[in-house]
PDB file of C-alpha atoms in Angstrom:
ATOM      1  CA  ALA L 229       0.000   0.000   0.000  1.00 87.00           C
ATOM      2  CA  GLY L 230       1.318   3.415  -0.946  1.00 82.00           C
ATOM      3  CA  GLY L 231       1.793   5.604  -3.974  1.00 78.00           C
ATOM      4  CA  VAL L 232       2.038   3.920  -7.363  1.00 79.00           C
ATOM      5  CA  PRO L 233       3.135   6.226 -10.203  1.00 75.00           C
ATOM      6  CA  ALA L 234       0.994   6.143 -13.333  1.00 76.00           C
ATOM      7  CA  ASP L 235       3.891   4.891 -15.444  1.00 75.00           C
ATOM      8  CA  GLY L 236       4.419   1.953 -13.065  1.00 80.00           C
ATOM      9  CA  ALA L 237       0.828   0.815 -12.683  1.00 87.00           C
ATOM     10  CA  ASP L 238       0.930  -1.754 -15.485  1.00 91.00           C
ATOM     11  CA  LEU L 239       4.125  -3.326 -14.128  1.00 92.00           C
ATOM     12  CA  HIS L 240       2.637  -3.576 -10.636  1.00 93.00           C
ATOM     13  CA  THR L 241      -0.579  -5.160 -11.864  1.00 94.00           C
ATOM     14  CA  ALA L 242       1.278  -7.564 -14.147  1.00 95.00           C
ATOM     15  CA  GLY L 243       3.504  -8.628 -11.264  1.00 96.00           C
ATOM     16  CA  CYS L 244       0.550  -9.362  -8.996  1.00 96.00           C
ATOM     17  CA  LEU L 245      -1.176 -11.354 -11.741  1.00 97.00           C
ATOM     18  CA  GLU L 246       1.996 -13.353 -12.359  1.00 97.00           C
ATOM     19  CA  ALA L 247       2.143 -14.221  -8.661  1.00 98.00           C
ATOM     20  CA  ALA L 248      -1.540 -15.175  -8.504  1.00 97.00           C
ATOM     21  CA  ARG L 249      -1.191 -17.412 -11.568  1.00 97.00           C
ATOM     22  CA  ALA L 250       1.868 -19.106 -10.082  1.00 98.00           C
ATOM     23  CA  ALA L 251      -0.011 -19.788  -6.850  1.00 98.00           C
ATOM     24  CA  ALA L 252      -3.028 -21.112  -8.748  1.00 97.00           C
ATOM     25  CA  ALA L 253      -0.807 -23.497 -10.682  1.00 97.00           C
ATOM     26  CA  ILE L 254       0.444 -24.907  -7.388  1.00 97.00           C
ATOM     27  CA  LEU L 255      -3.127 -25.497  -6.226  1.00 97.00           C
ATOM     28  CA  ARG L 256      -4.178 -27.082  -9.513  1.00 95.00           C
ATOM     29  CA  GLY L 257      -1.235 -29.461  -9.157  1.00 96.00           C
ATOM     30  CA  GLY L 258      -2.445 -30.585  -5.744  1.00 95.00           C
ATOM     31  CA  GLY L 259      -0.209 -28.316  -3.684  1.00 96.00           C
ATOM     32  CA  SER L 260      -1.218 -26.846  -0.371  1.00 98.00           C
ATOM     33  CA  ALA L 261      -2.261 -23.322   0.556  1.00 98.00           C
ATOM     34  CA  LEU L 262       1.116 -22.974   2.239  1.00 98.00           C
ATOM     35  CA  ASP L 263       2.953 -23.980  -0.953  1.00 98.00           C
ATOM     36  CA  ALA L 264       0.868 -21.571  -3.022  1.00 98.00           C
ATOM     37  CA  ALA L 265       1.292 -18.593  -0.688  1.00 98.00           C
ATOM     38  CA  GLN L 266       5.038 -19.143  -0.578  1.00 98.00           C
ATOM     39  CA  ARG L 267       5.229 -19.414  -4.356  1.00 98.00           C
ATOM     40  CA  ALA L 268       3.289 -16.191  -4.921  1.00 98.00           C
ATOM     41  CA  VAL L 269       5.602 -14.221  -2.649  1.00 98.00           C
ATOM     42  CA  PHE L 270       8.685 -15.937  -4.095  1.00 98.00           C
ATOM     43  CA  VAL L 271       7.669 -14.597  -7.518  1.00 98.00           C
ATOM     44  CA  LEU L 272       7.122 -11.086  -6.153  1.00 98.00           C
ATOM     45  CA  GLU L 273      10.501 -11.058  -4.391  1.00 98.00           C
ATOM     46  CA  ASP L 274      12.133 -11.404  -7.808  1.00 97.00           C
ATOM     47  CA  LEU L 275      10.314  -8.375  -9.243  1.00 96.00           C
ATOM     48  CA  PRO L 276      12.244  -5.163  -8.464  1.00 94.00           C
ATOM     49  CA  VAL L 277       9.181  -2.921  -8.832  1.00 92.00           C
ATOM     50  CA  PHE L 278       8.145  -4.097  -5.355  1.00 94.00           C
ATOM     51  CA  ASN L 279       9.750  -3.555  -1.954  1.00 94.00           C
ATOM     52  CA  ALA L 280      10.872  -7.120  -1.244  1.00 96.00           C
ATOM     53  CA  GLY L 281      13.887  -9.200  -2.197  1.00 96.00           C
ATOM     54  CA  THR L 282      15.679  -7.674  -5.177  1.00 96.00           C
ATOM     55  CA  GLY L 283      15.007  -3.935  -5.360  1.00 94.00           C
ATOM     56  CA  ALA L 284      13.984  -3.644  -1.709  1.00 96.00           C
ATOM     57  CA  CYS L 285      14.248  -0.442   0.298  1.00 94.00           C
ATOM     58  CA  LEU L 286      17.621   0.402   1.825  1.00 96.00           C
ATOM     59  CA  ASN L 287      18.291   1.148   5.473  1.00 96.00           C
ATOM     60  CA  ALA L 288      20.042   4.220   6.906  1.00 95.00           C
ATOM     61  CA  GLU L 289      23.424   2.808   5.905  1.00 96.00           C
ATOM     62  CA  GLY L 290      22.289   2.075   2.353  1.00 96.00           C
ATOM     63  CA  LEU L 291      22.091  -1.685   2.917  1.00 97.00           C
ATOM     64  CA  VAL L 292      19.408  -4.318   2.404  1.00 97.00           C
ATOM     65  CA  GLU L 293      17.696  -5.759   5.512  1.00 98.00           C
ATOM     66  CA  LEU L 294      14.728  -8.035   4.927  1.00 98.00           C
ATOM     67  CA  ASP L 295      11.668  -9.293   6.838  1.00 98.00           C
ATOM     68  CA  ALA L 296       9.352 -12.185   5.904  1.00 98.00           C
ATOM     69  CA  ALA L 297       6.794 -14.522   7.460  1.00 98.00           C
ATOM     70  CA  LEU L 298       4.707 -17.510   6.434  1.00 98.00           C
ATOM     71  CA  MET L 299       1.805 -19.002   8.428  1.00 98.00           C
ATOM     72  CA  GLU L 300      -0.540 -21.953   7.919  1.00 98.00           C
ATOM     73  CA  GLY L 301      -4.008 -21.942   9.445  1.00 98.00           C
ATOM     74  CA  ALA L 302      -4.471 -25.672  10.051  1.00 97.00           C
ATOM     75  CA  GLY L 303      -2.007 -26.103  12.907  1.00 95.00           C
ATOM     76  CA  LEU L 304      -1.065 -22.435  13.366  1.00 98.00           C
ATOM     77  CA  ARG L 305       2.409 -23.312  12.138  1.00 98.00           C
ATOM     78  CA  ALA L 306       4.627 -20.386  11.230  1.00 98.00           C
ATOM     79  CA  GLY L 307       8.152 -19.326  10.369  1.00 98.00           C
ATOM     80  CA  ALA L 308       9.662 -15.866  10.061  1.00 99.00           C
ATOM     81  CA  VAL L 309      12.887 -13.910   9.679  1.00 98.00           C
ATOM     82  CA  CYS L 310      13.609 -10.267  10.405  1.00 98.00           C
ATOM     83  CA  ALA L 311      16.490  -7.831   9.943  1.00 98.00           C
ATOM     84  CA  LEU L 312      17.880 -10.513   7.631  1.00 98.00           C
ATOM     85  CA  PRO L 313      21.036  -9.611   5.683  1.00 98.00           C
ATOM     86  CA  PRO L 314      20.755  -9.991   1.901  1.00 98.00           C
ATOM     87  CA  PHE L 315      19.332 -13.329   0.748  1.00 98.00           C
ATOM     88  CA  SER L 316      17.408 -13.542  -2.512  1.00 96.00           C
ATOM     89  CA  HIS L 317      14.267 -15.172  -1.125  1.00 98.00           C
ATOM     90  CA  PRO L 318      13.491 -14.465   2.532  1.00 98.00           C
ATOM     91  CA  ILE L 319      10.123 -16.207   2.224  1.00 98.00           C
ATOM     92  CA  ALA L 320      11.888 -19.507   1.481  1.00 98.00           C
ATOM     93  CA  ILE L 321      13.961 -19.088   4.635  1.00 98.00           C
ATOM     94  CA  ALA L 322      10.776 -18.392   6.590  1.00 98.00           C
ATOM     95  CA  ARG L 323       9.384 -21.661   5.200  1.00 98.00           C
ATOM     96  CA  ALA L 324      12.513 -23.481   6.351  1.00 98.00           C
ATOM     97  CA  ALA L 325      11.985 -22.070   9.842  1.00 98.00           C
ATOM     98  CA  LEU L 326       8.383 -23.267   9.785  1.00 98.00           C
ATOM     99  CA  GLU L 327       9.406 -26.772   8.741  1.00 98.00           C
ATOM    100  CA  ASP L 328      12.286 -26.885  11.219  1.00 98.00           C
ATOM    101  CA  GLY L 329       9.769 -26.143  13.954  1.00 97.00           C
ATOM    102  CA  ARG L 330      12.070 -25.302  16.846  1.00 98.00           C
ATOM    103  CA  HIS L 331      11.627 -21.523  16.717  1.00 98.00           C
ATOM    104  CA  VAL L 332       9.169 -19.259  14.906  1.00 98.00           C
ATOM    105  CA  LEU L 333      11.232 -16.098  14.397  1.00 98.00           C
ATOM    106  CA  TYR L 334      14.944 -15.621  13.674  1.00 98.00           C
ATOM    107  CA  ALA L 335      16.617 -12.197  13.617  1.00 98.00           C
ATOM    108  CA  GLY L 336      19.681 -10.545  12.124  1.00 98.00           C
ATOM    109  CA  ASP L 337      22.875 -12.553  12.203  1.00 98.00           C
ATOM    110  CA  GLY L 338      21.007 -15.479  13.760  1.00 98.00           C
ATOM    111  CA  ALA L 339      18.602 -15.526  10.846  1.00 98.00           C
ATOM    112  CA  ALA L 340      21.530 -15.475   8.421  1.00 98.00           C
ATOM    113  CA  ARG L 341      23.210 -18.343  10.264  1.00 98.00           C
ATOM    114  CA  PHE L 342      19.976 -20.353  10.211  1.00 98.00           C
ATOM    115  CA  ALA L 343      19.671 -19.708   6.466  1.00 98.00           C
ATOM    116  CA  ARG L 344      23.237 -20.806   5.714  1.00 98.00           C
ATOM    117  CA  ASP L 345      22.837 -23.901   7.895  1.00 98.00           C
ATOM    118  CA  HIS L 346      19.791 -24.854   5.829  1.00 98.00           C
ATOM    119  CA  GLY L 347      21.533 -24.512   2.484  1.00 98.00           C
ATOM    120  CA  PHE L 348      20.659 -20.951   1.458  1.00 98.00           C
ATOM    121  CA  GLU L 349      23.380 -18.948  -0.247  1.00 98.00           C
ATOM    122  CA  PRO L 350      23.777 -15.334   0.904  1.00 98.00           C
ATOM    123  CA  SER L 351      23.654 -12.542  -1.631  1.00 97.00           C
ATOM    124  CA  SER L 352      24.897  -8.966  -1.149  1.00 97.00           C
ATOM    125  CA  SER L 353      23.414  -5.499  -0.894  1.00 97.00           C
ATOM    126  CA  GLU L 354      25.215  -4.603  -4.122  1.00 96.00           C
ATOM    127  CA  ALA L 355      23.646  -7.498  -6.029  1.00 97.00           C
ATOM    128  CA  MET L 356      20.141  -6.885  -4.671  1.00 97.00           C
ATOM    129  CA  THR L 357      20.094  -3.079  -4.935  1.00 96.00           C
ATOM    130  CA  THR L 358      18.613  -1.613  -8.098  1.00 94.00           C
ATOM    131  CA  ALA L 359      19.376   1.842  -9.452  1.00 93.00           C
ATOM    132  CA  PRO L 360      15.823   3.092  -8.692  1.00 90.00           C
ATOM    133  CA  ALA L 361      16.061   1.830  -5.101  1.00 92.00           C
ATOM    134  CA  ARG L 362      19.382   3.612  -4.648  1.00 94.00           C
ATOM    135  CA  ALA L 363      17.930   6.823  -6.115  1.00 91.00           C
ATOM    136  CA  ARG L 364      14.911   6.666  -3.801  1.00 88.00           C
ATOM    137  CA  TRP L 365      17.204   6.103  -0.847  1.00 92.00           C
ATOM    138  CA  GLU L 366      19.262   9.152  -1.742  1.00 92.00           C
ATOM    139  CA  ALA L 367      16.097  11.246  -2.031  1.00 88.00           C
ATOM    140  CA  SER L 368      14.635   9.935   1.217  1.00 85.00           C
ATOM    141  CA  ARG L 369      17.676  10.929   3.259  1.00 85.00           C
ATOM    142  CA  ALA L 370      16.577  14.560   2.938  1.00 78.00           C
ATOM    143  CA  VAL L 371      13.062  13.809   4.238  1.00 70.00           C
ATOM    144  CA  ARG L 372      12.374  13.077   7.900  1.00 60.00           C
ATOM    145  CA  ASP L 373       9.604  10.556   8.675  1.00 54.00           C
ATOM    146  CA  LEU L 374       8.738   9.724   5.067  1.00 53.00           C
ATOM    147  CA  ASP L 375       4.988   9.163   4.709  1.00 52.00           C
ATOM    148  CA  PRO L 376       4.444   5.557   3.500  1.00 48.00           C
ATOM    149  CA  SER L 377       1.213   6.578   1.757  1.00 43.00           C
ATOM    150  CA  THR L 378       3.060   8.875  -0.640  1.00 44.00           C
ATOM    151  CA  GLY L 379       6.604   7.571  -0.419  1.00 45.00           C
ATOM    152  CA  PHE L 380       8.126   4.402  -1.859  1.00 49.00           C
ATOM    153  CA  PRO L 381       6.176   3.493  -5.002  1.00 47.00           C
ATOM    154  CA  GLY L 382       6.378  -0.248  -4.553  1.00 58.00           C
ATOM    155  CA  GLY L 383       5.321  -1.891  -1.369  1.00 88.00           C
ATOM    156  CA  THR L 384       5.493  -4.922   0.819  1.00 96.00           C
ATOM    157  CA  VAL L 385       4.329  -8.068  -0.974  1.00 97.00           C
ATOM    158  CA  GLY L 386       1.928 -10.640   0.384  1.00 98.00           C
ATOM    159  CA  ALA L 387      -0.416 -13.475  -0.482  1.00 98.00           C
ATOM    160  CA  VAL L 388      -3.409 -15.176   1.111  1.00 98.00           C
ATOM    161  CA  VAL L 389      -4.658 -18.564  -0.062  1.00 98.00           C
ATOM    162  CA  ARG L 390      -7.386 -21.102   0.670  1.00 98.00           C
ATOM    163  CA  ASP L 391      -6.947 -24.560  -0.808  1.00 97.00           C
ATOM    164  CA  ALA L 392      -9.426 -27.306  -1.695  1.00 95.00           C
ATOM    165  CA  HIS L 393      -9.097 -28.843   1.769  1.00 96.00           C
ATOM    166  CA  GLY L 394     -10.187 -25.614   3.479  1.00 97.00           C
ATOM    167  CA  THR L 395      -6.734 -24.792   4.800  1.00 98.00           C
ATOM    168  CA  VAL L 396      -5.669 -21.142   4.650  1.00 98.00           C
ATOM    169  CA  ALA L 397      -2.214 -19.593   4.586  1.00 98.00           C
ATOM    170  CA  ALA L 398      -0.642 -16.143   4.540  1.00 99.00           C
ATOM    171  CA  ALA L 399       2.798 -14.998   3.428  1.00 98.00           C
ATOM    172  CA  THR L 400       4.410 -11.558   3.585  1.00 98.00           C
ATOM    173  CA  SER L 401       7.836 -10.204   2.583  1.00 98.00           C
ATOM    174  CA  THR L 402       9.333  -6.722   2.692  1.00 98.00           C
ATOM    175  CA  GLY L 403      12.411  -4.554   2.643  1.00 97.00           C
ATOM    176  CA  GLY L 404      10.775  -2.394   5.295  1.00 95.00           C
ATOM    177  CA  LEU L 405      10.772   1.362   5.530  1.00 93.00           C
ATOM    178  CA  MET L 406      13.084   3.384   3.303  1.00 92.00           C
ATOM    179  CA  ASN L 407      16.064   4.783   5.241  1.00 93.00           C
ATOM    180  CA  LYS L 408      15.034   2.871   8.380  1.00 95.00           C
ATOM    181  CA  ARG L 409      17.450   2.599  11.282  1.00 96.00           C
ATOM    182  CA  VAL L 410      19.665  -0.476  11.227  1.00 97.00           C
ATOM    183  CA  GLY L 411      17.911  -3.350  12.975  1.00 97.00           C
ATOM    184  CA  ARG L 412      14.412  -1.900  12.656  1.00 97.00           C
ATOM    185  CA  VAL L 413      11.767  -4.607  12.338  1.00 98.00           C
ATOM    186  CA  GLY L 414       8.361  -3.884  10.845  1.00 97.00           C
ATOM    187  CA  ASP L 415       5.025  -5.640  11.053  1.00 98.00           C
ATOM    188  CA  SER L 416       5.514  -8.160   8.228  1.00 98.00           C
ATOM    189  CA  PRO L 417       7.370 -10.898  10.157  1.00 98.00           C
ATOM    190  CA  LEU L 418       5.282 -10.477  13.321  1.00 98.00           C
ATOM    191  CA  LEU L 419       2.388 -12.910  13.672  1.00 98.00           C
ATOM    192  CA  GLY L 420      -0.850 -11.053  14.257  1.00 98.00           C
ATOM    193  CA  ALA L 421       0.531  -7.759  12.999  1.00 98.00           C
ATOM    194  CA  GLY L 422       1.440  -8.113   9.324  1.00 98.00           C
ATOM    195  CA  THR L 423       0.757 -11.829   8.845  1.00 98.00           C
ATOM    196  CA  TYR L 424      -1.778 -14.242  10.312  1.00 99.00           C
ATOM    197  CA  ALA L 425      -3.658 -17.413   9.343  1.00 98.00           C
ATOM    198  CA  ASP L 426      -6.176 -19.533  11.243  1.00 98.00           C
ATOM    199  CA  ASP L 427      -8.521 -22.046   9.630  1.00 98.00           C
ATOM    200  CA  GLU L 428     -11.253 -21.032  12.080  1.00 98.00           C
ATOM    201  CA  GLY L 429     -11.331 -17.564  10.521  1.00 98.00           C
ATOM    202  CA  GLY L 430      -9.094 -16.976   7.528  1.00 98.00           C
ATOM    203  CA  ALA L 431      -5.775 -15.481   6.478  1.00 98.00           C
ATOM    204  CA  CYS L 432      -4.468 -11.924   6.260  1.00 98.00           C
ATOM    205  CA  SER L 433      -1.389 -10.160   4.888  1.00 98.00           C
ATOM    206  CA  ALA L 434      -0.898  -6.457   5.586  1.00 98.00           C
ATOM    207  CA  THR L 435       1.181  -3.648   4.121  1.00 96.00           C
ATOM    208  CA  GLY L 436       1.820  -0.053   5.120  1.00 95.00           C
ATOM    209  CA  ALA L 437       3.179   1.852   8.103  1.00 94.00           C
ATOM    210  CA  GLY L 438       4.549  -0.999  10.199  1.00 96.00           C
ATOM    211  CA  GLU L 439       4.804   0.854  13.492  1.00 97.00           C
ATOM    212  CA  SER L 440       1.075   1.623  13.342  1.00 97.00           C
ATOM    213  CA  ILE L 441       0.091  -1.837  12.096  1.00 98.00           C
ATOM    214  CA  MET L 442       1.886  -3.446  15.040  1.00 98.00           C
ATOM    215  CA  ARG L 443       0.043  -1.258  17.551  1.00 98.00           C
ATOM    216  CA  VAL L 444      -3.381  -2.512  16.493  1.00 98.00           C
ATOM    217  CA  ALA L 445      -2.373  -6.126  15.697  1.00 98.00           C
ATOM    218  CA  LEU L 446      -3.980  -5.525  12.320  1.00 98.00           C
ATOM    219  CA  ALA L 447      -3.854  -9.031  10.811  1.00 98.00           C
ATOM    220  CA  LYS L 448      -5.193 -10.748  13.942  1.00 98.00           C
ATOM    221  CA  THR L 449      -7.879  -8.080  14.290  1.00 98.00           C
ATOM    222  CA  ALA L 450      -9.094  -8.801  10.759  1.00 98.00           C
ATOM    223  CA  VAL L 451      -8.969 -12.595  11.150  1.00 98.00           C
ATOM    224  CA  ASP L 452     -10.834 -12.414  14.479  1.00 98.00           C
ATOM    225  CA  ALA L 453     -13.611 -10.570  12.656  1.00 98.00           C
ATOM    226  CA  LEU L 454     -13.729 -13.363  10.066  1.00 98.00           C
ATOM    227  CA  ARG L 455     -13.969 -15.920  12.864  1.00 98.00           C
ATOM    228  CA  ALA L 456     -16.989 -14.043  14.192  1.00 98.00           C
ATOM    229  CA  GLY L 457     -18.700 -14.358  10.800  1.00 97.00           C
ATOM    230  CA  THR L 458     -17.990 -10.940   9.318  1.00 98.00           C
ATOM    231  CA  ARG L 459     -17.741 -10.821   5.524  1.00 98.00           C
ATOM    232  CA  PRO L 460     -14.118 -10.414   4.347  1.00 98.00           C
ATOM    233  CA  GLU L 461     -14.765  -7.054   2.673  1.00 97.00           C
ATOM    234  CA  ASP L 462     -16.398  -5.680   5.818  1.00 98.00           C
ATOM    235  CA  ALA L 463     -13.680  -7.152   8.070  1.00 98.00           C
ATOM    236  CA  ALA L 464     -10.958  -5.566   5.943  1.00 98.00           C
ATOM    237  CA  ARG L 465     -12.605  -2.144   5.955  1.00 98.00           C
ATOM    238  CA  ALA L 466     -13.234  -2.260   9.698  1.00 98.00           C
ATOM    239  CA  ALA L 467      -9.623  -3.194  10.430  1.00 98.00           C
ATOM    240  CA  ILE L 468      -8.270  -0.395   8.232  1.00 98.00           C
ATOM    241  CA  HIS L 469     -10.716   2.029   9.879  1.00 98.00           C
ATOM    242  CA  THR L 470      -9.268   1.009  13.252  1.00 98.00           C
ATOM    243  CA  LEU L 471      -5.749   1.513  11.922  1.00 98.00           C
ATOM    244  CA  GLY L 472      -6.587   5.037  10.830  1.00 98.00           C
ATOM    245  CA  THR L 473      -8.703   6.191  13.752  1.00 98.00           C
ATOM    246  CA  ARG L 474      -6.851   4.627  16.678  1.00 98.00           C
ATOM    247  CA  VAL L 475      -3.230   5.302  15.704  1.00 98.00           C
ATOM    248  CA  GLY L 476      -3.409   7.437  12.563  1.00 97.00           C
ATOM    249  CA  GLY L 477      -1.846   4.652  10.517  1.00 96.00           C
ATOM    250  CA  THR L 478      -1.835   4.161   6.763  1.00 96.00           C
ATOM    251  CA  GLY L 479      -1.861   0.845   4.984  1.00 96.00           C
ATOM    252  CA  GLY L 480      -3.876  -1.936   3.468  1.00 97.00           C
ATOM    253  CA  LEU L 481      -4.592  -5.629   3.780  1.00 98.00           C
ATOM    254  CA  ILE L 482      -5.801  -8.634   1.825  1.00 98.00           C
ATOM    255  CA  LEU L 483      -8.038 -11.328   3.315  1.00 98.00           C
ATOM    256  CA  VAL L 484      -9.407 -14.772   2.507  1.00 98.00           C
ATOM    257  CA  ASP L 485     -11.910 -16.455   4.811  1.00 98.00           C
ATOM    258  CA  ARG L 486     -12.421 -20.149   5.553  1.00 97.00           C
ATOM    259  CA  ASP L 487     -14.989 -20.358   2.737  1.00 96.00           C
ATOM    260  CA  GLY L 488     -12.604 -18.879   0.166  1.00 96.00           C
ATOM    261  CA  ARG L 489     -14.241 -15.448  -0.007  1.00 96.00           C
ATOM    262  CA  LEU L 490     -11.843 -12.546  -0.574  1.00 97.00           C
ATOM    263  CA  GLY L 491     -11.621  -9.011   0.736  1.00 97.00           C
ATOM    264  CA  PHE L 492      -9.229  -6.097   0.768  1.00 97.00           C
ATOM    265  CA  ALA L 493      -9.101  -2.506   1.970  1.00 98.00           C
ATOM    266  CA  ARG L 494      -6.656   0.393   2.077  1.00 97.00           C
ATOM    267  CA  ASN L 495      -6.529   4.013   3.208  1.00 96.00           C
ATOM    268  CA  THR L 496      -3.591   4.913   0.950  1.00 93.00           C
ATOM    269  CA  THR L 497      -3.665   6.294  -2.567  1.00 91.00           C
ATOM    270  CA  ALA L 498      -3.145   2.830  -4.052  1.00 91.00           C
ATOM    271  CA  MET L 499      -2.585  -0.862  -3.329  1.00 94.00           C
ATOM    272  CA  THR L 500      -1.947  -3.158  -6.267  1.00 94.00           C
ATOM    273  CA  TRP L 501      -3.695  -6.532  -6.033  1.00 96.00           C
ATOM    274  CA  ALA L 502      -4.711  -9.547  -8.072  1.00 97.00           C
ATOM    275  CA  ALA L 503      -7.006 -12.475  -7.312  1.00 97.00           C
ATOM    276  CA  LEU L 504      -7.733 -15.817  -8.900  1.00 95.00           C
ATOM    277  CA  GLY L 505     -10.274 -18.451  -7.958  1.00 91.00           C
ATOM    278  CA  ALA L 506     -12.437 -21.244  -9.340  1.00 84.00           C
ATOM    279  CA  THR L 507     -15.642 -19.182  -9.192  1.00 83.00           C
ATOM    280  CA  LEU L 508     -14.051 -15.723  -9.167  1.00 85.00           C
ATOM    281  CA  GLY L 509     -11.942 -16.116 -12.280  1.00 89.00           C
ATOM    282  CA  GLU L 510      -9.017 -13.722 -12.636  1.00 92.00           C
ATOM    283  CA  THR L 511      -9.123 -10.062 -11.639  1.00 92.00           C
ATOM    284  CA  SER L 512      -6.762  -7.281 -10.560  1.00 93.00           C
ATOM    285  CA  GLY L 513      -6.643  -3.613  -9.675  1.00 92.00           C
ATOM    286  CA  ILE L 514      -4.871  -0.776  -7.894  1.00 89.00           C
TER     287      ILE L 514
END
């Protein structure tokens, strides 16, 4: 969620559709909601028009630090990494943490060590930094407290999925806030804030001003509303209303409930999205 320039709108929409199609292919092949959510975000991490993986925002020292989380609603299993040094696909490392099962969240150097121990090859800030990301970082250094609703024209990436067995999953990945302090962690890797999934309600992935999203536990708030029987569209709007009125936060979220119904809401100028389903067909927007 944030500003999307007119000349970038087609690239953003195309990227979201590519991710949705990749996730749908996983489901058609008998894969799980967890597999599909991971695959969608994996695709988006490779697209430098978004703020995740390659092309992600840079911190105050001009380096890449990444956050990601993945959660499955059946057993409330989850894995996450935060303040991760450069690795091409943080969401895959989050999946490894989920499968390993000992801990949910790994941070900083510990996250990097976990990744290397599980066969992931580190990258570098140089390799993962694009010229546009560097230019935005240079511009942001002159602006204090950059407004996420009008700032980085990309955004955190996320996916929510329900599979044929009724299991839901959510995945989220981000480079965080442009020019953030070293070691800052946003909402994306925090269960209940930027990412949450529970088969009794549904799944949610959020994007926007992380400090505000954390304060209202946005993803859990939305999923709790689904559990109570609220329609996904109404649950999404109510959660974003809470974000804005309680803490003055900006952002957006995507939802799927236990019946496969979808919803989204934002209070920013734009939030690129795409959806694909057996009865829904294929659709997208900003």
